[in-house]
Coordinates of N, CA and C in Angstrom, one line a residue:
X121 N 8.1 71.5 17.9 CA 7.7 71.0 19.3 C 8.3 69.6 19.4
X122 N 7.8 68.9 18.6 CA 8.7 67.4 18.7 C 9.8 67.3 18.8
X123 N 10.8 68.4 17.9 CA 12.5 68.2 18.1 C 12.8 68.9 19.3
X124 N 12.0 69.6 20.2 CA 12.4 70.6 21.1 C 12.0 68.8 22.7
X125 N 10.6 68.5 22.3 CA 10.9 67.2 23.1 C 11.6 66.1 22.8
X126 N 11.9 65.6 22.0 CA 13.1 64.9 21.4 C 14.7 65.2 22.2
X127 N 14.7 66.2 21.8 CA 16.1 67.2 22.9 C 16.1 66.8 24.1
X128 N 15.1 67.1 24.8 CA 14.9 67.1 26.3 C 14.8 65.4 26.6
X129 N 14.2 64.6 25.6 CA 14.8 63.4 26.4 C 16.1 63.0 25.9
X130 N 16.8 63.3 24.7 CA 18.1 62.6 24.9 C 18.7 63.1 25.9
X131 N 18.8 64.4 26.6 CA 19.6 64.8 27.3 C 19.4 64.3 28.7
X132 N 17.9 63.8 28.9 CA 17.5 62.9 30.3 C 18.2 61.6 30.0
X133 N 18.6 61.0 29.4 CA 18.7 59.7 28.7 C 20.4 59.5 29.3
X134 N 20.9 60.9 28.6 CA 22.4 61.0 28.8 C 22.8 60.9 30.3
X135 N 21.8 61.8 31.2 CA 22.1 62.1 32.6 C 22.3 60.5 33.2
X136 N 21.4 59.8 33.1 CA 21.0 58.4 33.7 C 21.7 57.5 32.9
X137 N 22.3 57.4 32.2 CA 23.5 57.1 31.5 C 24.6 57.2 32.4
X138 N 25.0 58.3 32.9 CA 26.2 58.6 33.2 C 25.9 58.6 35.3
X139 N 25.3 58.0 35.8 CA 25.3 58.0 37.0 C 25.5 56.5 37.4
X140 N 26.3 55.8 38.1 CA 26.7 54.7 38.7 C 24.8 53.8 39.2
X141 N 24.7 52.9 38.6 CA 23.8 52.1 39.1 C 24.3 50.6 39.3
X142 N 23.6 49.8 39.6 CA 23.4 48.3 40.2 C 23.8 47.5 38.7
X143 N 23.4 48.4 37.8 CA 23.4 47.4 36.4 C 25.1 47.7 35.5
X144 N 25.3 49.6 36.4 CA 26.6 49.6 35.6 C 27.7 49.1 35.8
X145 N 28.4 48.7 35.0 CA 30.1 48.0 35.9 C 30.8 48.7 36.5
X146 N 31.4 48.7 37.7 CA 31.7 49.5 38.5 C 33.6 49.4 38.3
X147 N 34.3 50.9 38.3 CA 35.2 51.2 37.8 C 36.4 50.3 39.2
X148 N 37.3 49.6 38.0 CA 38.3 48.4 39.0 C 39.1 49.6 39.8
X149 N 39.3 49.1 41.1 CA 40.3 49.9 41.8 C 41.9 49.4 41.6
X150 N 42.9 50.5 41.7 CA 44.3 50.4 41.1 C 44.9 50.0 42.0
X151 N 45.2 48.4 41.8 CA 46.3 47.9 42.9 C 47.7 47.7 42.4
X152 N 48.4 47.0 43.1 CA 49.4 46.5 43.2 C 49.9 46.3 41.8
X153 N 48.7 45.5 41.2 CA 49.7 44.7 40.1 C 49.2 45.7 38.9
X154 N 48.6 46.8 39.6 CA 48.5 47.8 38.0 C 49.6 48.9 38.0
X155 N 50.3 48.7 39.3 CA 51.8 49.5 39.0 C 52.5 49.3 38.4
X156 N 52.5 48.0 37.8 CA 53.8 47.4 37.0 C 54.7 47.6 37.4
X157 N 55.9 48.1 36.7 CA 57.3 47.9 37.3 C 57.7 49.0 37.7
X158 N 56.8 50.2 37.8 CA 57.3 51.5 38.3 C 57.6 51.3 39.8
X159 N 58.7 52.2 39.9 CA 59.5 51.9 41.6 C 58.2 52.8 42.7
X160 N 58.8 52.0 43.4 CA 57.6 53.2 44.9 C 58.4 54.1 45.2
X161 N 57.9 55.3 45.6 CA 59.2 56.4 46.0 C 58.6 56.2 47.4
X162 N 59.6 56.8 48.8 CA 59.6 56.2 50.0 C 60.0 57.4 50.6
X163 N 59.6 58.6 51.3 CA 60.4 59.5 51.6 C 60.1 61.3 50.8
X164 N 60.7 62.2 51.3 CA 60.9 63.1 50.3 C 61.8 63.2 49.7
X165 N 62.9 63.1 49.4 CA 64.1 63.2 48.8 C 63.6 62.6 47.9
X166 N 63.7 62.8 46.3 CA 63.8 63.1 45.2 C 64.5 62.1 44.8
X167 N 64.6 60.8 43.7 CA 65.5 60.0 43.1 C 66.4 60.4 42.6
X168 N 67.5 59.9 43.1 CA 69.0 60.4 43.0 C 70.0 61.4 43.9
X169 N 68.9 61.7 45.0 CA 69.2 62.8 45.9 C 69.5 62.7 47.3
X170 N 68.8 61.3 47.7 CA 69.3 60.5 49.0 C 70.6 61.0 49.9
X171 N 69.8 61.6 51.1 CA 70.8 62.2 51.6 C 72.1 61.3 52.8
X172 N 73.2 60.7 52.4 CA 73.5 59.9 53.4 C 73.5 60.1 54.8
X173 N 73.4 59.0 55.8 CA 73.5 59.0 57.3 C 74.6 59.1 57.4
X174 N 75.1 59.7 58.8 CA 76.5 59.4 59.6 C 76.4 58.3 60.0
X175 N 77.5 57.7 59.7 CA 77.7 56.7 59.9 C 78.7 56.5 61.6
X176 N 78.7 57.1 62.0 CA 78.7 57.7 63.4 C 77.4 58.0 64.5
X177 N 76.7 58.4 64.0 CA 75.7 59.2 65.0 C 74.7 58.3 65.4
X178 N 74.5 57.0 64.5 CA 73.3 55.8 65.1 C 72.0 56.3 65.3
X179 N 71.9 57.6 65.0 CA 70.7 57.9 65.7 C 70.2 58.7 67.0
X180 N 71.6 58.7 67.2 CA 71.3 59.4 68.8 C 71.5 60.7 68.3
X181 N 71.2 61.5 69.6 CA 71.2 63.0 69.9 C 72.2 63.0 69.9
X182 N 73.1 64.5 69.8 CA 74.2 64.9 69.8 C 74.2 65.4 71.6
X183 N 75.5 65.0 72.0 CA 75.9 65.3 73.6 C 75.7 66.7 73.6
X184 N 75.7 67.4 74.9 CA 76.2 68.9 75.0 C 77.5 68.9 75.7
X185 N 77.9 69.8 74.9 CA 79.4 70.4 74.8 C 79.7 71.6 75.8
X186 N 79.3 71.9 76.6 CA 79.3 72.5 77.8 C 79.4 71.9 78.6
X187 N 80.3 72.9 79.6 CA 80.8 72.1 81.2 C 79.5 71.6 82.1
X188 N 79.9 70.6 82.4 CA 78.3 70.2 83.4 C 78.8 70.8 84.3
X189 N 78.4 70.4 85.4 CA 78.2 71.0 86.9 C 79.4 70.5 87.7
X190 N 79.9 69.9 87.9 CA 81.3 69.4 88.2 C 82.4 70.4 87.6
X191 N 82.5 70.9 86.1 CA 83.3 71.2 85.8 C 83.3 72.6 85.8
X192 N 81.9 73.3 86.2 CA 81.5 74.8 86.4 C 82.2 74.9 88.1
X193 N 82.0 74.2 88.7 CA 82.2 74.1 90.3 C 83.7 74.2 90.7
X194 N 84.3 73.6 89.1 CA 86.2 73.7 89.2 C 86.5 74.9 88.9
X195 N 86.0 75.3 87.5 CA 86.1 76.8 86.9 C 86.1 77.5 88.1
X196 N 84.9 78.1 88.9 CA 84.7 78.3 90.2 C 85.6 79.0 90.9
X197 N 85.7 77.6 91.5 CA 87.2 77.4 92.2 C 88.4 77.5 91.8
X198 N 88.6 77.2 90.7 CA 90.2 78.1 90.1 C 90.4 79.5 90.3
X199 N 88.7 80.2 89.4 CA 88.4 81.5 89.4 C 88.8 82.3 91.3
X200 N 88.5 81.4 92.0 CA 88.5 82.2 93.3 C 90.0 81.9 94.0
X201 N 90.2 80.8 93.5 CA 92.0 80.6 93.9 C 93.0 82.0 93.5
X202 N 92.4 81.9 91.8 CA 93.4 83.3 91.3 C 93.3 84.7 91.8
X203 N 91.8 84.7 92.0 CA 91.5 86.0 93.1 C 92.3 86.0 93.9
X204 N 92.5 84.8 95.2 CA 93.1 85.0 96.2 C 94.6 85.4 95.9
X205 N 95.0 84.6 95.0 CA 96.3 85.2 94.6 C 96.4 86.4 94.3
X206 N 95.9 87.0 93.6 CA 96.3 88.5 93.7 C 96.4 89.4 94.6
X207 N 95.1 88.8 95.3 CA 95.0 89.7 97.1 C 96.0 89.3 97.4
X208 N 96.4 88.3 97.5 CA 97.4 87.7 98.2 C 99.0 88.5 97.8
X209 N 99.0 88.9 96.6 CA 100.4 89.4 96.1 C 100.1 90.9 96.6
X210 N 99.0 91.3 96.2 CA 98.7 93.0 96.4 C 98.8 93.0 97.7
X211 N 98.4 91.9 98.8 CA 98.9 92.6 100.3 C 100.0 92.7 100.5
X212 N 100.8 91.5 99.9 CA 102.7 91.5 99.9 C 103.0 93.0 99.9
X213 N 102.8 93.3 98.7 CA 103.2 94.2 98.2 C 102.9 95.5 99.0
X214 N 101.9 95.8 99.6 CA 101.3 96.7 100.1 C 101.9 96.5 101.6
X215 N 101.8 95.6 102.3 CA 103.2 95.5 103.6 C 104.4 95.7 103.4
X216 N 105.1 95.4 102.2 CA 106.4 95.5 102.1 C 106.2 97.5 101.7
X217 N 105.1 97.8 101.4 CA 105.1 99.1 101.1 C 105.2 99.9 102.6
X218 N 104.3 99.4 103.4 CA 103.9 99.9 104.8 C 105.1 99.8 105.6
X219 N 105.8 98.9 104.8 CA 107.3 98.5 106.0 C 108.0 99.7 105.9
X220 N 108.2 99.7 104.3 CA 109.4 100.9 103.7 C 109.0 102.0 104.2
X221 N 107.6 102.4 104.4 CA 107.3 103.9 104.8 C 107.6 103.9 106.1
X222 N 107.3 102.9 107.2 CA 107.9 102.8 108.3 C 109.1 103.2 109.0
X223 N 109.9 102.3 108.1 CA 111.2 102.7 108.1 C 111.6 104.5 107.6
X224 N 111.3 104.5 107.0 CA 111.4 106.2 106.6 C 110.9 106.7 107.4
X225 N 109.7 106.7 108.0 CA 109.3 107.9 108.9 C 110.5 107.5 110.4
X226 N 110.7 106.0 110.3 CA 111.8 105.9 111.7 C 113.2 107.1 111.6
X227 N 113.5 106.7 110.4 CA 115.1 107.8 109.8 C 114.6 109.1 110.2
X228 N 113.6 109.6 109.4 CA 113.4 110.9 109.5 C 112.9 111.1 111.1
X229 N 112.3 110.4 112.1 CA 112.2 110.7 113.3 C 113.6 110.8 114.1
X230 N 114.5 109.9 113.9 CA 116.0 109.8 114.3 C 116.7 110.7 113.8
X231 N 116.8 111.2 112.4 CA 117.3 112.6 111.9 C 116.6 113.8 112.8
X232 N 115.7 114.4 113.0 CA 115.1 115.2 114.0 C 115.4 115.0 115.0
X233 N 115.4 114.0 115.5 CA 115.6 114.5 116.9 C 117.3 114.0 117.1
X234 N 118.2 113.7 116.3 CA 119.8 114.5 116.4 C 119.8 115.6 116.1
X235 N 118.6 116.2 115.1 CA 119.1 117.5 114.5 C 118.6 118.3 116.0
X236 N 117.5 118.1 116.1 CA 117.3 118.8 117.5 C 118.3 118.6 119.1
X237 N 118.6 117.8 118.8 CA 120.0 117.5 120.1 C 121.2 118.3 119.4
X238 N 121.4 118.0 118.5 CA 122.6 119.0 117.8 C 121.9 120.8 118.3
X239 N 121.0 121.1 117.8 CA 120.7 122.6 118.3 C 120.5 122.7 119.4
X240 N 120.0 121.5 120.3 CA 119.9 122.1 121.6 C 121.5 122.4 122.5
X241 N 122.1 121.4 121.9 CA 124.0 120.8 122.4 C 124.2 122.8 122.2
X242 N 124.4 123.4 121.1 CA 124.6 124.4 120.4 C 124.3 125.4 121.1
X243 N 123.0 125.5 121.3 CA 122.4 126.6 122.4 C 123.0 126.5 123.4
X244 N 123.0 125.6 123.7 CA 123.7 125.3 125.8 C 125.2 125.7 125.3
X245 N 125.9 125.3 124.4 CA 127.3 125.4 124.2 C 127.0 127.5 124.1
X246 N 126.8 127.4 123.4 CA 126.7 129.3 123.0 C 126.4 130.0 124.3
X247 N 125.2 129.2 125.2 CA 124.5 130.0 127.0 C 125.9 130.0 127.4
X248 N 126.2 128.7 127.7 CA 127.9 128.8 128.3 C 129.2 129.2 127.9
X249 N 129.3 129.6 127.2 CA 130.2 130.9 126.0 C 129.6 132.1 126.5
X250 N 128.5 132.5 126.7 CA 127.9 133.8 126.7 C 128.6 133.8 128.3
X251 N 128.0 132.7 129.0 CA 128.1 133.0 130.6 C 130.0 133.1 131.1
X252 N 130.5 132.4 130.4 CA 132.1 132.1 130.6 C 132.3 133.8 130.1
X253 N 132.0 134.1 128.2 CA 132.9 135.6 128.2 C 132.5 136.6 129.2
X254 N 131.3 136.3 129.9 CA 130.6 137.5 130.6 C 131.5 137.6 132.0
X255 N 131.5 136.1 132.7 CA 132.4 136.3 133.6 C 134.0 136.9 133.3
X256 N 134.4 136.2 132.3 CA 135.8 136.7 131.7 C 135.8 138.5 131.8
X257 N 134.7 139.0 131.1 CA 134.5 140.4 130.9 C 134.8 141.0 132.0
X258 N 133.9 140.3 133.4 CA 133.6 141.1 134.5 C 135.2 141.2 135.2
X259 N 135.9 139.9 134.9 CA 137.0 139.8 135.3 C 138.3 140.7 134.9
X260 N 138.4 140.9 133.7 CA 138.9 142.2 133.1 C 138.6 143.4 133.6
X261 N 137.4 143.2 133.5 CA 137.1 144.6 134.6 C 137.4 145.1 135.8
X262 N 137.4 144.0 136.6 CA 137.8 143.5 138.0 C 139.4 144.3 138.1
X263 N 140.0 143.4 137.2 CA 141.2 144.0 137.7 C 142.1 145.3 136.8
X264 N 141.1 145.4 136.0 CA 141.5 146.9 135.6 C 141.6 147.7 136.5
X265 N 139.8 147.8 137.3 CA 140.1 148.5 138.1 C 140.7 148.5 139.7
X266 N 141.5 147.4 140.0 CA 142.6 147.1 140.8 C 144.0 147.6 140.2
X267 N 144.4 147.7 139.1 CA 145.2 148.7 138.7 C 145.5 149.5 137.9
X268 N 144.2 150.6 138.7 CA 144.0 151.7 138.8 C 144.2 152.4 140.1
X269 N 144.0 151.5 140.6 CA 144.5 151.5 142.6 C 145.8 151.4 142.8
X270 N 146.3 150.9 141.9 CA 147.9 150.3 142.1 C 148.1 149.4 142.6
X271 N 147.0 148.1 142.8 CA 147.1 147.0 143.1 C 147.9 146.2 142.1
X272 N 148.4 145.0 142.3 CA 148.6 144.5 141.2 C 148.3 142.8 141.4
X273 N 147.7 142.5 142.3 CA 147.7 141.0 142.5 C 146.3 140.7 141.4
X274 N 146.1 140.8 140.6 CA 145.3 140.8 139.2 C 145.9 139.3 138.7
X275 N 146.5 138.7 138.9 CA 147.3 137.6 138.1 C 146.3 136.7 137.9
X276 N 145.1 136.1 139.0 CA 144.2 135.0 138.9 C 143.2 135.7 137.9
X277 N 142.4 137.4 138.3 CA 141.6 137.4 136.9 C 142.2 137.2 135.5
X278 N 143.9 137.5 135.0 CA 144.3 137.5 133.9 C 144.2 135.8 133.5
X279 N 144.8 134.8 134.4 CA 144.2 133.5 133.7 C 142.9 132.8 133.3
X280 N 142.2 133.5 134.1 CA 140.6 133.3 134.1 C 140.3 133.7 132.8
X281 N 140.7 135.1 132.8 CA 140.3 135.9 131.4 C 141.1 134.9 130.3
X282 N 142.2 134.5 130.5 CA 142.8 134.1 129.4 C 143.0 133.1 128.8
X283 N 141.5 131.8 130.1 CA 141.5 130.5 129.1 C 140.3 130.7 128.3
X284 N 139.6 131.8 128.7 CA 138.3 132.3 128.0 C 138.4 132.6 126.4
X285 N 139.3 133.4 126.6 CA 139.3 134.6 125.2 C 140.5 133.8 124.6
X286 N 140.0 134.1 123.3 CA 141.2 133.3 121.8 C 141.8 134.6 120.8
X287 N 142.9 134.7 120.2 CA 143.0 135.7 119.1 C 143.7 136.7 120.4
X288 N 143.3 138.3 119.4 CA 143.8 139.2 119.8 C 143.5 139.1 121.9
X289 N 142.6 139.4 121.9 CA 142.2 139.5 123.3 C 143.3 138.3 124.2
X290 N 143.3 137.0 124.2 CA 144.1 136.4 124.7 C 145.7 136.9 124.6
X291 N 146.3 137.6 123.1 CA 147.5 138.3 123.2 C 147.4 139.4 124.2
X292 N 146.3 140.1 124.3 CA 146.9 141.6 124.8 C 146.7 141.0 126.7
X293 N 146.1 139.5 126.7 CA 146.4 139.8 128.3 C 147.5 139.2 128.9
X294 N 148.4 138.3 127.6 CA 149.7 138.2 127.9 C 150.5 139.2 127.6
X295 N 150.1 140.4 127.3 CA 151.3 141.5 127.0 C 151.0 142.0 128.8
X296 N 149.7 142.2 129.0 CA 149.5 142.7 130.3 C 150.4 141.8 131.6
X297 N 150.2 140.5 131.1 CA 150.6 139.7 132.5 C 152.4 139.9 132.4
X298 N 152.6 140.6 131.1 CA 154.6 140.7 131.2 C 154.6 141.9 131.9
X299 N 153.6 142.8 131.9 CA 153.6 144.2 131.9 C 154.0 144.1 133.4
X300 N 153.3 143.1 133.7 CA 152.6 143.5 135.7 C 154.0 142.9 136.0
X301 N 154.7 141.6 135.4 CA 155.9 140.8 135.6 C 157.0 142.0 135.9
X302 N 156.9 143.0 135.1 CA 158.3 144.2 135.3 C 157.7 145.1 136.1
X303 N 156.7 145.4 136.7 CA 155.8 146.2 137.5 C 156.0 147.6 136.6
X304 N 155.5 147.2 135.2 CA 154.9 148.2 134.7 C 153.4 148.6 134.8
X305 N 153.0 149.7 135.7 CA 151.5 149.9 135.7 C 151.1 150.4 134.3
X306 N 151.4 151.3 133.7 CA 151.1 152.0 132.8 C 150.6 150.8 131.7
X307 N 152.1 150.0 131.0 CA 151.6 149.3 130.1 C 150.7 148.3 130.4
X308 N 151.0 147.8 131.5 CA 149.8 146.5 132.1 C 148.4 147.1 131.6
X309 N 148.0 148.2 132.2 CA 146.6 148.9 132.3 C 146.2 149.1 130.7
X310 N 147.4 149.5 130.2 CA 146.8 149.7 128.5 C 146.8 148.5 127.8
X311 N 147.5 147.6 127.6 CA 147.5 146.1 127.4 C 145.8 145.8 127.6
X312 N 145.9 145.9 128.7 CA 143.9 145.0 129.7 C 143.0 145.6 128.8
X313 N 143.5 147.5 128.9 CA 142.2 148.0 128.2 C 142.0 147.2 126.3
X314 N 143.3 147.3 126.0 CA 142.9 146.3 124.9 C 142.5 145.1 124.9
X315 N 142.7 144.6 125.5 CA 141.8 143.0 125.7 C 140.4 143.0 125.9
X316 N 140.4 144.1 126.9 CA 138.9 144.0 126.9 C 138.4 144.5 126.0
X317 N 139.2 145.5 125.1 CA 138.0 145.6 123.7 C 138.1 144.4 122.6
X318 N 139.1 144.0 122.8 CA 139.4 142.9 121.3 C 138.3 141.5 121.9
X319 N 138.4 141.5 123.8 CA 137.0 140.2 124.2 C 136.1 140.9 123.7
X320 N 135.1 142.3 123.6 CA 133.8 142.4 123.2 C 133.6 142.0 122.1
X321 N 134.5 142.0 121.2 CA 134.6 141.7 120.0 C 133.7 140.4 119.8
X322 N 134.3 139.2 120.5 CA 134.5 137.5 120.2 C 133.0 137.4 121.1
X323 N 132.5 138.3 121.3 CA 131.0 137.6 122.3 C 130.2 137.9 121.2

């Protein structure tokens, strides 16, 4: 019992020992001159690691490197100049296109309508060929049958007939017009009738 109380006070003894009182000396605080000669570090960088400054940049912010508003406003405007130019070349181009087609449809309207004056010229030329051999025909006829009568004054239908008709037919009504010249009926009449077959021919 005595060493078990014995125990219990050294160990109260020890407690109040080790607690800061008025009587105990109180622990010096570490100043200045308890650093000695160790350096102060200043910073994060690590001794020996000091990252240098630009010796340029002072401190300031870096500028922005983009067009400000002035120079967006030129972009801009260049951008819509070049547009215009293009419109501008594509309409050229597209007039001088509209011209050329112009022109062609003018040719081809001027080609038709000579080719159409050409066939109309043609037609009227061929109606009047039709109407000249037709009278030429009637006229052959005419005076065939005048000598068949034993007429012979026939001489104006044989010219008639004879600026008409070309080739054979224009021969046989000069064999006729000798025929009638000797006052041959017989050959005159057979001459004509050939003419008038060699004219149906040429119509």
């Amino acid at each position: 019992m005595r060493a078990a109380a014995a125990l219990c006070a050294g160990l109260l003894a020890a407690l109040l020992l080790a607690q800061p009182g008025d009587g105990a000396p109180a622990r010096r605080k570490r100043g200045a001159a308890d650093a000695g000669t160790r350096p102060v570090l200043l910073g994060t960088d690590p001794p020996g690691r000091l990252r240098p400054s630009s010796p340029n940049d002072g401190g300031a912010a870096p500028l922005d490197a983009g067009p400000d508003e002035v120079h967006q406003q030129l972009q801009a405007l260049q951008s819509r100049v070049y547009q215009l130019e293009r419109e501008r070349a594509q309409s050229q181009e597209q007039a001088q296109l509209l011209q050329q087609l112009v022109g062609e449809m003018r040719d081809l309207r001027q080609q038709l309508a000579e080719a159409e004056n050409r066939q109309r010229a043609a037609e009227q030329e061929r109606a009047a060929r039709q109407a000249q051999v037709q009278v030429a025909m009637s006229s052959l006829q005419a005076a065939q049958e005048r000598l068949r009568t034993g007429d012979y004054a026939v001489l104006d239908e044989l010219d008639q007939a004879s600026s008409v008709f070309s080739g054979a037919a224009r021969r046989d009504i000069e064999y006729a017009r000798t025929a009638l010249q000797n006052r041959d009926l017989a050959a005159a009449r057979a001459h004509l009738s050939a003419a008038i077959s060699h004219a149906a021919q040429e119509r």
